[in-house]
PDB file of C-alpha atoms and ligand atoms in Angstrom:
ATOM      1  CA  MET A   1     -77.896 106.201  27.631  1.00 75.00           C
ATOM      2  CA  ARG A   2     -78.729 103.713  24.888  1.00 95.00           C
ATOM      3  CA  ARG A   3     -76.426 100.734  24.218  1.00 95.00           C
ATOM      4  CA  PHE A   4     -75.011 101.946  20.883  1.00 98.00           C
ATOM      5  CA  THR A   5     -74.989 105.706  21.174  1.00 98.00           C
ATOM      6  CA  GLY A   6     -72.019 107.070  19.213  1.00 97.00           C
ATOM      7  CA  ARG A   7     -71.446 103.801  17.362  1.00 98.00           C
ATOM      8  CA  VAL A   8     -71.827 102.949  13.703  1.00 99.00           C
ATOM      9  CA  ALA A   9     -73.384  99.684  12.474  1.00 99.00           C
ATOM     10  CA  PHE A  10     -73.156  98.294   8.927  1.00 99.00           C
ATOM     11  CA  ILE A  11     -75.767  95.693   7.946  1.00 99.00           C
ATOM     12  CA  THR A  12     -76.085  93.611   4.760  1.00 99.00           C
ATOM     13  CA  GLY A  13     -79.378  92.074   3.674  1.00 98.00           C
ATOM     14  CA  ALA A  14     -81.024  94.877   5.669  1.00 99.00           C
ATOM     15  CA  ALA A  15     -84.129  95.254   3.497  1.00 98.00           C
ATOM     16  CA  SER A  16     -85.949  92.182   4.820  1.00 98.00           C
ATOM     17  CA  GLY A  17     -86.352  89.694   7.655  1.00 98.00           C
ATOM     18  CA  ILE A  18     -83.488  89.328  10.129  1.00 99.00           C
ATOM     19  CA  GLY A  19     -81.381  92.150   8.662  1.00 99.00           C
ATOM     20  CA  ARG A  20     -84.291  94.576   8.791  1.00 98.00           C
ATOM     21  CA  ALA A  21     -85.127  93.723  12.411  1.00 98.00           C
ATOM     22  CA  THR A  22     -81.464  94.099  13.382  1.00 99.00           C
ATOM     23  CA  ALA A  23     -81.114  97.466  11.634  1.00 99.00           C
ATOM     24  CA  LEU A  24     -84.190  98.741  13.492  1.00 98.00           C
ATOM     25  CA  ALA A  25     -82.834  97.409  16.795  1.00 98.00           C
ATOM     26  CA  PHE A  26     -79.424  99.054  16.298  1.00 98.00           C
ATOM     27  CA  ALA A  27     -81.069 102.372  15.398  1.00 98.00           C
ATOM     28  CA  LYS A  28     -83.395 102.176  18.401  1.00 98.00           C
ATOM     29  CA  GLU A  29     -80.342 101.655  20.627  1.00 98.00           C
ATOM     30  CA  GLY A  30     -78.721 104.825  19.279  1.00 98.00           C
ATOM     31  CA  ALA A  31     -76.407 103.522  16.534  1.00 98.00           C
ATOM     32  CA  ARG A  32     -76.041 105.350  13.244  1.00 98.00           C
ATOM     33  CA  VAL A  33     -76.746 102.627  10.703  1.00 99.00           C
ATOM     34  CA  ALA A  34     -75.586 101.902   7.160  1.00 99.00           C
ATOM     35  CA  ILE A  35     -78.303  99.689   5.702  1.00 99.00           C
ATOM     36  CA  THR A  36     -77.291  97.812   2.572  1.00 99.00           C
ATOM     37  CA  ASP A  37     -79.114  95.398   0.285  1.00 98.00           C
ATOM     38  CA  ARG A  38     -79.643  94.747  -3.406  1.00 98.00           C
ATOM     39  CA  ALA A  39     -83.393  95.459  -2.973  1.00 98.00           C
ATOM     40  CA  GLU A  40     -83.334  99.234  -3.235  1.00 97.00           C
ATOM     41  CA  ALA A  41     -87.008 100.176  -2.781  1.00 98.00           C
ATOM     42  CA  ALA A  42     -87.424  98.181   0.445  1.00 98.00           C
ATOM     43  CA  LEU A  43     -84.147  99.641   1.695  1.00 98.00           C
ATOM     44  CA  ASP A  44     -85.421 103.184   1.131  1.00 98.00           C
ATOM     45  CA  ARG A  45     -88.631 102.369   3.013  1.00 98.00           C
ATOM     46  CA  LEU A  46     -86.548 101.143   5.952  1.00 98.00           C
ATOM     47  CA  ARG A  47     -84.399 104.296   5.949  1.00 98.00           C
ATOM     48  CA  THR A  48     -87.567 106.418   6.065  1.00 98.00           C
ATOM     49  CA  GLU A  49     -88.892 104.305   8.956  1.00 98.00           C
ATOM     50  CA  ILE A  50     -85.653 104.667  10.934  1.00 98.00           C
ATOM     51  CA  GLU A  51     -85.558 108.419  10.353  1.00 98.00           C
ATOM     52  CA  ALA A  52     -89.223 108.756  11.344  1.00 98.00           C
ATOM     53  CA  GLU A  53     -88.325 107.193  14.686  1.00 97.00           C
ATOM     54  CA  GLY A  54     -85.521 109.730  15.186  1.00 97.00           C
ATOM     55  CA  GLY A  55     -82.641 107.512  14.017  1.00 98.00           C
ATOM     56  CA  GLU A  56     -79.862 108.220  11.536  1.00 98.00           C
ATOM     57  CA  ALA A  57     -79.354 105.940   8.519  1.00 98.00           C
ATOM     58  CA  ILE A  58     -77.721 105.816   5.127  1.00 98.00           C
ATOM     59  CA  ALA A  59     -79.185 103.404   2.534  1.00 98.00           C
ATOM     60  CA  ILE A  60     -76.655 101.887   0.158  1.00 98.00           C
ATOM     61  CA  ARG A  61     -77.553  99.607  -2.754  1.00 98.00           C
ATOM     62  CA  CYS A  62     -74.993  96.819  -2.591  1.00 98.00           C
ATOM     63  CA  ASP A  63     -74.931  93.290  -3.995  1.00 98.00           C
ATOM     64  CA  VAL A  64     -72.508  91.371  -1.781  1.00 98.00           C
ATOM     65  CA  SER A  65     -71.472  89.201  -4.719  1.00 98.00           C
ATOM     66  CA  VAL A  66     -69.987  92.219  -6.515  1.00 98.00           C
ATOM     67  CA  PRO A  67     -66.550  93.119  -5.071  1.00 98.00           C
ATOM     68  CA  GLU A  68     -66.595  96.760  -6.222  1.00 98.00           C
ATOM     69  CA  GLU A  69     -70.024  97.344  -4.676  1.00 98.00           C
ATOM     70  CA  VAL A  70     -68.931  95.913  -1.328  1.00 99.00           C
ATOM     71  CA  GLU A  71     -65.767  98.018  -1.221  1.00 98.00           C
ATOM     72  CA  ALA A  72     -67.751 101.135  -2.158  1.00 98.00           C
ATOM     73  CA  ALA A  73     -70.450 100.441   0.463  1.00 99.00           C
ATOM     74  CA  VAL A  74     -67.921 100.222   3.293  1.00 99.00           C
ATOM     75  CA  ALA A  75     -66.111 103.322   1.989  1.00 98.00           C
ATOM     76  CA  ARG A  76     -69.377 105.314   1.792  1.00 98.00           C
ATOM     77  CA  THR A  77     -70.256 104.304   5.340  1.00 98.00           C
ATOM     78  CA  VAL A  78     -66.914 105.514   6.663  1.00 98.00           C
ATOM     79  CA  ALA A  79     -67.085 108.693   4.556  1.00 98.00           C
ATOM     80  CA  ARG A  80     -70.511 109.499   6.035  1.00 98.00           C
ATOM     81  CA  PHE A  81     -70.094 108.391   9.657  1.00 98.00           C
ATOM     82  CA  GLY A  82     -66.292 108.430  10.157  1.00 98.00           C
ATOM     83  CA  ARG A  83     -65.975 104.848  11.413  1.00 98.00           C
ATOM     84  CA  LEU A  84     -67.481 101.332  11.493  1.00 98.00           C
ATOM     85  CA  ASP A  85     -67.943  99.718  14.900  1.00 98.00           C
ATOM     86  CA  CYS A  86     -70.339  96.816  14.244  1.00 99.00           C
ATOM     87  CA  ALA A  87     -70.683  94.852  11.021  1.00 99.00           C
ATOM     88  CA  PHE A  88     -73.558  92.406  10.589  1.00 99.00           C
ATOM     89  CA  ASN A  89     -72.912  90.261   7.506  1.00 99.00           C
ATOM     90  CA  ASN A  90     -76.333  88.802   7.015  1.00 99.00           C
ATOM     91  CA  ALA A  91     -77.239  88.838   3.305  1.00 99.00           C
ATOM     92  CA  GLY A  92     -77.971  85.299   2.193  1.00 98.00           C
ATOM     93  CA  VAL A  93     -80.111  83.164  -0.082  1.00 98.00           C
ATOM     94  CA  GLU A  94     -81.729  79.750   0.224  1.00 98.00           C
ATOM     95  CA  ASN A  95     -81.289  76.972  -2.323  1.00 97.00           C
ATOM     96  CA  GLU A  96     -83.934  75.121  -4.299  1.00 96.00           C
ATOM     97  CA  ALA A  97     -84.229  71.693  -2.693  1.00 96.00           C
ATOM     98  CA  ALA A  98     -82.278  68.994  -4.574  1.00 98.00           C
ATOM     99  CA  PRO A  99     -80.132  65.986  -3.650  1.00 98.00           C
ATOM    100  CA  VAL A 100     -76.426  66.440  -4.374  1.00 98.00           C
ATOM    101  CA  HIS A 101     -76.344  64.615  -7.738  1.00 98.00           C
ATOM    102  CA  ALA A 102     -79.099  66.864  -9.053  1.00 98.00           C
ATOM    103  CA  ILE A 103     -77.590  70.230  -8.082  1.00 98.00           C
ATOM    104  CA  ALA A 104     -76.743  72.289 -11.173  1.00 98.00           C
ATOM    105  CA  LEU A 105     -73.302  73.863 -11.084  1.00 98.00           C
ATOM    106  CA  ASP A 106     -74.633  77.400 -11.492  1.00 98.00           C
ATOM    107  CA  ALA A 107     -77.121  76.834  -8.649  1.00 98.00           C
ATOM    108  CA  TRP A 108     -74.247  75.642  -6.425  1.00 98.00           C
ATOM    109  CA  ASP A 109     -72.098  78.626  -7.413  1.00 98.00           C
ATOM    110  CA  ARG A 110     -74.912  81.107  -6.740  1.00 98.00           C
ATOM    111  CA  ILE A 111     -75.383  79.940  -3.142  1.00 98.00           C
ATOM    112  CA  LEU A 112     -71.662  79.831  -2.367  1.00 98.00           C
ATOM    113  CA  THR A 113     -71.003  83.153  -4.112  1.00 98.00           C
ATOM    114  CA  ILE A 114     -73.597  85.069  -2.120  1.00 99.00           C
ATOM    115  CA  ASN A 115     -73.526  83.305   1.243  1.00 98.00           C
ATOM    116  CA  LEU A 116     -69.810  82.600   1.589  1.00 99.00           C
ATOM    117  CA  ARG A 117     -67.801  84.719  -0.857  1.00 98.00           C
ATOM    118  CA  GLY A 118     -70.106  87.692  -0.208  1.00 99.00           C
ATOM    119  CA  THR A 119     -69.462  87.487   3.529  1.00 99.00           C
ATOM    120  CA  PHE A 120     -65.723  87.146   2.968  1.00 99.00           C
ATOM    121  CA  LEU A 121     -65.737  90.243   0.734  1.00 98.00           C
ATOM    122  CA  CYS A 122     -67.595  92.249   3.364  1.00 99.00           C
ATOM    123  CA  MET A 123     -65.252  91.105   6.119  1.00 99.00           C
ATOM    124  CA  LYS A 124     -62.185  91.984   4.049  1.00 98.00           C
ATOM    125  CA  HIS A 125     -63.166  95.653   3.848  1.00 98.00           C
ATOM    126  CA  GLU A 126     -64.804  95.931   7.268  1.00 99.00           C
ATOM    127  CA  LEU A 127     -61.809  94.415   9.043  1.00 99.00           C
ATOM    128  CA  ALA A 128     -59.357  96.703   7.218  1.00 98.00           C
ATOM    129  CA  GLN A 129     -61.335  99.695   8.521  1.00 98.00           C
ATOM    130  CA  MET A 130     -61.564  98.227  12.039  1.00 99.00           C
ATOM    131  CA  LEU A 131     -57.781  97.758  12.071  1.00 98.00           C
ATOM    132  CA  ARG A 132     -57.297 101.387  11.005  1.00 98.00           C
ATOM    133  CA  GLN A 133     -59.544 102.681  13.797  1.00 98.00           C
ATOM    134  CA  GLY A 134     -58.320 100.254  16.477  1.00 98.00           C
ATOM    135  CA  GLY A 135     -61.260  97.894  17.040  1.00 98.00           C
ATOM    136  CA  GLY A 136     -64.708  96.648  16.143  1.00 98.00           C
ATOM    137  CA  VAL A 137     -67.060  93.686  16.129  1.00 99.00           C
ATOM    138  CA  VAL A 138     -68.199  91.486  13.236  1.00 99.00           C
ATOM    139  CA  VAL A 139     -71.186  89.123  13.381  1.00 99.00           C
ATOM    140  CA  ASN A 140     -71.887  86.752  10.492  1.00 99.00           C
ATOM    141  CA  THR A 141     -75.257  85.077   9.944  1.00 99.00           C
ATOM    142  CA  ALA A 142     -74.665  81.349   9.650  1.00 99.00           C
ATOM    143  CA  SER A 143     -77.534  78.952  10.468  1.00 98.00           C
ATOM    144  CA  GLY A 144     -78.428  75.804  12.338  1.00 98.00           C
ATOM    145  CA  ALA A 145     -77.582  74.397   8.895  1.00 98.00           C
ATOM    146  CA  GLY A 146     -73.986  75.406   9.719  1.00 98.00           C
ATOM    147  CA  ILE A 147     -73.729  72.636  12.311  1.00 98.00           C
ATOM    148  CA  ARG A 148     -76.086  69.971  10.959  1.00 97.00           C
ATOM    149  CA  GLY A 149     -76.953  68.463   7.593  1.00 97.00           C
ATOM    150  CA  VAL A 150     -80.072  69.411   5.663  1.00 96.00           C
ATOM    151  CA  ALA A 151     -81.616  66.934   3.233  1.00 97.00           C
ATOM    152  CA  GLY A 152     -81.934  68.692  -0.109  1.00 98.00           C
ATOM    153  CA  GLY A 153     -79.872  71.615   1.150  1.00 98.00           C
ATOM    154  CA  ALA A 154     -76.223  70.656   0.591  1.00 98.00           C
ATOM    155  CA  SER A 155     -75.123  73.923  -1.016  1.00 98.00           C
ATOM    156  CA  TYR A 156     -76.783  76.020   1.680  1.00 98.00           C
ATOM    157  CA  ALA A 157     -75.466  73.841   4.525  1.00 98.00           C
ATOM    158  CA  ALA A 158     -71.972  73.815   2.985  1.00 99.00           C
ATOM    159  CA  SER A 159     -71.984  77.616   2.723  1.00 99.00           C
ATOM    160  CA  LYS A 160     -73.102  78.006   6.335  1.00 98.00           C
ATOM    161  CA  HIS A 161     -70.634  75.408   7.700  1.00 99.00           C
ATOM    162  CA  ALA A 162     -67.866  77.264   5.845  1.00 99.00           C
ATOM    163  CA  LEU A 163     -68.988  80.583   7.324  1.00 98.00           C
ATOM    164  CA  ILE A 164     -68.347  79.216  10.789  1.00 99.00           C
ATOM    165  CA  GLY A 165     -64.791  78.215   9.814  1.00 99.00           C
ATOM    166  CA  LEU A 166     -64.275  81.671   8.349  1.00 99.00           C
ATOM    167  CA  THR A 167     -65.621  83.262  11.533  1.00 99.00           C
ATOM    168  CA  LYS A 168     -63.403  81.225  13.867  1.00 99.00           C
ATOM    169  CA  SER A 169     -60.269  81.798  11.794  1.00 99.00           C
ATOM    170  CA  ALA A 170     -60.865  85.543  11.582  1.00 99.00           C
ATOM    171  CA  ALA A 171     -61.455  85.646  15.349  1.00 99.00           C
ATOM    172  CA  LEU A 172     -57.920  84.275  15.787  1.00 99.00           C
ATOM    173  CA  ASP A 173     -56.439  86.618  13.156  1.00 99.00           C
ATOM    174  CA  TYR A 174     -57.706  89.714  15.004  1.00 99.00           C
ATOM    175  CA  ALA A 175     -57.917  88.587  18.648  1.00 98.00           C
ATOM    176  CA  LYS A 176     -55.074  90.900  19.701  1.00 98.00           C
ATOM    177  CA  ALA A 177     -56.365  93.793  17.613  1.00 98.00           C
ATOM    178  CA  ASN A 178     -59.464  94.534  19.718  1.00 98.00           C
ATOM    179  CA  ILE A 179     -61.659  93.061  17.004  1.00 99.00           C
ATOM    180  CA  ARG A 180     -64.149  90.284  17.804  1.00 99.00           C
ATOM    181  CA  VAL A 181     -65.713  88.045  15.155  1.00 99.00           C
ATOM    182  CA  ASN A 182     -68.726  85.835  15.918  1.00 99.00           C
ATOM    183  CA  ALA A 183     -71.529  84.006  14.164  1.00 99.00           C
ATOM    184  CA  VAL A 184     -75.228  83.782  14.958  1.00 99.00           C
ATOM    185  CA  LEU A 185     -76.980  80.544  14.006  1.00 98.00           C
ATOM    186  CA  PRO A 186     -80.722  81.138  13.586  1.00 98.00           C
ATOM    187  CA  GLY A 187     -83.207  78.295  13.616  1.00 98.00           C
ATOM    188  CA  ASN A 188     -86.484  78.519  11.703  1.00 98.00           C
ATOM    189  CA  ILE A 189     -87.351  82.204  11.729  1.00 98.00           C
ATOM    190  CA  ALA A 190     -90.533  83.871  10.437  1.00 97.00           C
ATOM    191  CA  THR A 191     -89.183  85.873   7.485  1.00 98.00           C
ATOM    192  CA  PRO A 192     -89.914  86.101   3.749  1.00 97.00           C
ATOM    193  CA  MET A 193     -87.117  83.530   3.219  1.00 96.00           C
ATOM    194  CA  MET A 194     -89.013  81.068   5.398  1.00 95.00           C
ATOM    195  CA  ASP A 195     -92.229  81.735   3.433  1.00 94.00           C
ATOM    196  CA  ARG A 196     -90.387  80.919   0.193  1.00 94.00           C
ATOM    197  CA  PHE A 197     -88.668  77.904   1.736  1.00 90.00           C
ATOM    198  CA  THR A 198     -91.895  76.299   2.957  1.00 92.00           C
ATOM    199  CA  GLY A 199     -93.976  77.399  -0.014  1.00 90.00           C
ATOM    200  CA  GLY A 200     -96.416  78.932   2.469  1.00 86.00           C
ATOM    201  CA  ASP A 201     -96.825  75.727   4.526  1.00 93.00           C
ATOM    202  CA  ILE A 202     -95.339  77.243   7.679  1.00 94.00           C
ATOM    203  CA  GLN A 203     -96.508  74.317   9.843  1.00 96.00           C
ATOM    204  CA  LYS A 204     -93.784  72.237   8.172  1.00 92.00           C
ATOM    205  CA  ALA A 205     -91.146  74.495   9.726  1.00 95.00           C
ATOM    206  CA  ILE A 206     -92.930  74.774  13.069  1.00 97.00           C
ATOM    207  CA  ASP A 207     -92.902  70.963  13.319  1.00 96.00           C
ATOM    208  CA  LEU A 208     -89.075  71.044  13.117  1.00 95.00           C
ATOM    209  CA  GLU A 209     -88.820  73.275  16.173  1.00 97.00           C
ATOM    210  CA  PRO A 210     -88.640  71.554  19.585  1.00 98.00           C
ATOM    211  CA  VAL A 211     -90.178  74.644  21.208  1.00 98.00           C
ATOM    212  CA  GLY A 212     -93.174  74.400  18.863  1.00 98.00           C
ATOM    213  CA  ARG A 213     -92.986  77.794  17.206  1.00 98.00           C
ATOM    214  CA  LEU A 214     -90.911  79.786  14.732  1.00 98.00           C
ATOM    215  CA  GLY A 215     -88.410  82.314  15.991  1.00 98.00           C
ATOM    216  CA  LYS A 216     -88.951  86.045  15.458  1.00 98.00           C
ATOM    217  CA  PRO A 217     -86.408  88.125  13.542  1.00 98.00           C
ATOM    218  CA  GLU A 218     -86.246  90.401  16.597  1.00 98.00           C
ATOM    219  CA  GLU A 219     -84.979  87.453  18.673  1.00 98.00           C
ATOM    220  CA  ILE A 220     -82.000  87.098  16.334  1.00 99.00           C
ATOM    221  CA  ALA A 221     -81.444  90.858  16.410  1.00 99.00           C
ATOM    222  CA  GLU A 222     -81.228  90.796  20.208  1.00 98.00           C
ATOM    223  CA  ALA A 223     -78.463  88.157  20.117  1.00 98.00           C
ATOM    224  CA  VAL A 224     -76.559  90.149  17.486  1.00 99.00           C
ATOM    225  CA  LEU A 225     -76.756  93.329  19.545  1.00 98.00           C
ATOM    226  CA  TRP A 226     -75.553  91.482  22.633  1.00 98.00           C
ATOM    227  CA  MET A 227     -72.553  90.084  20.746  1.00 98.00           C
ATOM    228  CA  CYS A 228     -71.758  93.563  19.419  1.00 98.00           C
ATOM    229  CA  SER A 229     -72.157  95.259  22.798  1.00 98.00           C
ATOM    230  CA  ASP A 230     -69.612  95.606  25.580  1.00 97.00           C
ATOM    231  CA  LEU A 231     -71.515  92.884  27.481  1.00 97.00           C
ATOM    232  CA  GLY A 232     -70.153  90.448  24.880  1.00 98.00           C
ATOM    233  CA  ALA A 233     -66.568  91.707  25.282  1.00 98.00           C
ATOM    234  CA  PHE A 234     -65.090  88.251  26.072  1.00 98.00           C
ATOM    235  CA  VAL A 235     -66.932  86.495  23.242  1.00 98.00           C
ATOM    236  CA  THR A 236     -65.019  85.884  20.033  1.00 98.00           C
ATOM    237  CA  GLY A 237     -64.985  83.016  17.548  1.00 98.00           C
ATOM    238  CA  ALA A 238     -68.311  81.842  18.941  1.00 98.00           C
ATOM    239  CA  ALA A 239     -71.083  80.269  16.886  1.00 98.00           C
ATOM    240  CA  ILE A 240     -74.184  80.998  18.943  1.00 98.00           C
ATOM    241  CA  SER A 241     -77.394  79.106  18.205  1.00 98.00           C
ATOM    242  CA  VAL A 242     -80.662  81.010  18.580  1.00 98.00           C
ATOM    243  CA  ASP A 243     -82.912  78.273  17.323  1.00 98.00           C
ATOM    244  CA  GLY A 244     -85.453  76.937  19.822  1.00 98.00           C
ATOM    245  CA  GLY A 245     -83.457  73.706  20.041  1.00 98.00           C
ATOM    246  CA  TRP A 246     -83.599  72.882  16.306  1.00 97.00           C
ATOM    247  CA  SER A 247     -79.909  71.986  16.005  1.00 95.00           C
ATOM    248  CA  LEU A 248     -79.813  69.712  19.077  1.00 94.00           C
TER     249      LEU A 248
HETATM  250  P1  NAD B   1     -84.859  87.370   3.698  1.00 51.19           P
HETATM  251  O1  NAD B   1     -84.948  86.781   2.352  1.00 51.19           O
HETATM  252  O2  NAD B   1     -86.082  87.848   4.392  1.00 51.19           O
HETATM  253  O3  NAD B   1     -83.814  88.577   3.677  1.00 51.19           O
HETATM  254  C1  NAD B   1     -82.567  88.433   3.044  1.00 51.19           C
HETATM  255  C2  NAD B   1     -82.137  89.765   2.474  1.00 51.19           C
HETATM  256  O4  NAD B   1     -80.863  89.572   1.846  1.00 51.19           O
HETATM  257  C3  NAD B   1     -83.099  90.290   1.398  1.00 51.19           C
HETATM  258  O5  NAD B   1     -83.417  91.643   1.658  1.00 51.19           O
HETATM  259  C4  NAD B   1     -82.311  90.154   0.111  1.00 51.19           C
HETATM  260  O6  NAD B   1     -82.592  91.180  -0.851  1.00 51.19           O
HETATM  261  C5  NAD B   1     -80.884  90.272   0.624  1.00 51.19           C
HETATM  262  N1  NAD B   1     -79.930  89.681  -0.305  1.00 51.19           N
HETATM  263  C6  NAD B   1     -79.986  88.465  -0.905  1.00 51.19           C
HETATM  264  N2  NAD B   1     -78.941  88.318  -1.733  1.00 51.19           N
HETATM  265  C7  NAD B   1     -78.225  89.464  -1.649  1.00 51.19           C
HETATM  266  C8  NAD B   1     -77.032  89.909  -2.282  1.00 51.19           C
HETATM  267  N3  NAD B   1     -76.395  89.172  -3.192  1.00 51.19           N
HETATM  268  N4  NAD B   1     -76.549  91.125  -1.941  1.00 51.19           N
HETATM  269  C9  NAD B   1     -77.202  91.898  -1.057  1.00 51.19           C
HETATM  270  N5  NAD B   1     -78.341  91.538  -0.446  1.00 51.19           N
HETATM  271  C10 NAD B   1     -78.841  90.320  -0.745  1.00 51.19           C
HETATM  272  O7  NAD B   1     -84.117  86.270   4.580  1.00 51.19           O
HETATM  273  P2  NAD B   1     -83.837  86.154   6.166  1.00 51.19           P
HETATM  274  O8  NAD B   1     -84.600  84.981   6.636  1.00 51.19           O
HETATM  275  O9  NAD B   1     -83.952  87.451   6.857  1.00 51.19           O
HETATM  276  O10 NAD B   1     -82.316  85.688   6.090  1.00 51.19           O
HETATM  277  C11 NAD B   1     -81.237  86.485   6.516  1.00 51.19           C
HETATM  278  C12 NAD B   1     -80.060  85.589   6.775  1.00 51.19           C
HETATM  279  O11 NAD B   1     -80.400  84.642   7.790  1.00 51.19           O
HETATM  280  C13 NAD B   1     -79.597  84.767   5.593  1.00 51.19           C
HETATM  281  O12 NAD B   1     -78.186  84.706   5.577  1.00 51.19           O
HETATM  282  C14 NAD B   1     -80.173  83.398   5.870  1.00 51.19           C
HETATM  283  O13 NAD B   1     -79.425  82.372   5.241  1.00 51.19           O
HETATM  284  C15 NAD B   1     -80.081  83.361   7.361  1.00 51.19           C
HETATM  285  N6  NAD B   1     -80.960  82.384   8.018  1.00 51.19           N
HETATM  286  C16 NAD B   1     -82.308  82.509   7.947  1.00 51.19           C
HETATM  287  C17 NAD B   1     -83.117  81.588   8.600  1.00 51.19           C
HETATM  288  C18 NAD B   1     -84.625  81.662   8.585  1.00 51.19           C
HETATM  289  O14 NAD B   1     -85.265  80.721   9.100  1.00 51.19           O
HETATM  290  N7  NAD B   1     -85.241  82.694   8.067  1.00 51.19           N
HETATM  291  C19 NAD B   1     -82.522  80.525   9.314  1.00 51.19           C
HETATM  292  C20 NAD B   1     -81.148  80.437   9.370  1.00 51.19           C
HETATM  293  C21 NAD B   1     -80.362  81.383   8.724  1.00 51.19           C
END
């Protein structure tokens, strides 16, 4: 028996990096997966890959900053699979490095709109469905930048700090409703976002990591699956670092 047989997982930002690895891990463990992203072609490739390995997936184009698209994505998932047990709100974007006085207002708004408002929008619809069906688990992707400052990264760090407050508050809102809400805080992980962030100079990121290497997206996926599984049944409102010691 695999860990998620009979369960349904909904994943945002599933076309790349951490979301992709987590979608593959859920499918491998027997979950039916709704993979969502704004990058449609990569999403379709992932659906084909999951199906080729014997899994079941629906690919839904969804920009988390568009309220109607988020509502429709959750509704399509429930229409197809009948329920929504695990929601991984992971879609996010990095900022262009700038000190606070030099951040353009539209650049600030873009980061907060996708990383924070997008996660809130997803939670709003996921949690309504989980209440209707009597339970579920939400995991939000924050960051080590959710518990420490980042020079040149104020908008990103602010969005990720806020996500942790959102996570903890929602955990309290639904604690008696059999719904758990947690956050995973990745360190420096080898994904396309990290390539963009370092401009290809990966050693810069490796040097930040006490353990001397980048994390793998699969290592974040494993923590997410644990939080979503029955083994994590007493864990809610937690912000769990998976970061090689970066945030210490
Ligand atoms: P990535 O760029 O490889 O993947 C992010 C995915 O999110 C992409 O497929 C992208 O199309 C999608 N996306 C972006 N904006 C979207 C939107 N508005 N609507 C829907 N989808 C959207 O990045 P990643 O490294 O896998 O990052 C995933 C999450 O992990 C992000 O929230 C990021 O902030 C967080 N994170 C990453 C690291 C790291 O080192 N890579 C560290 C800490 C936190």
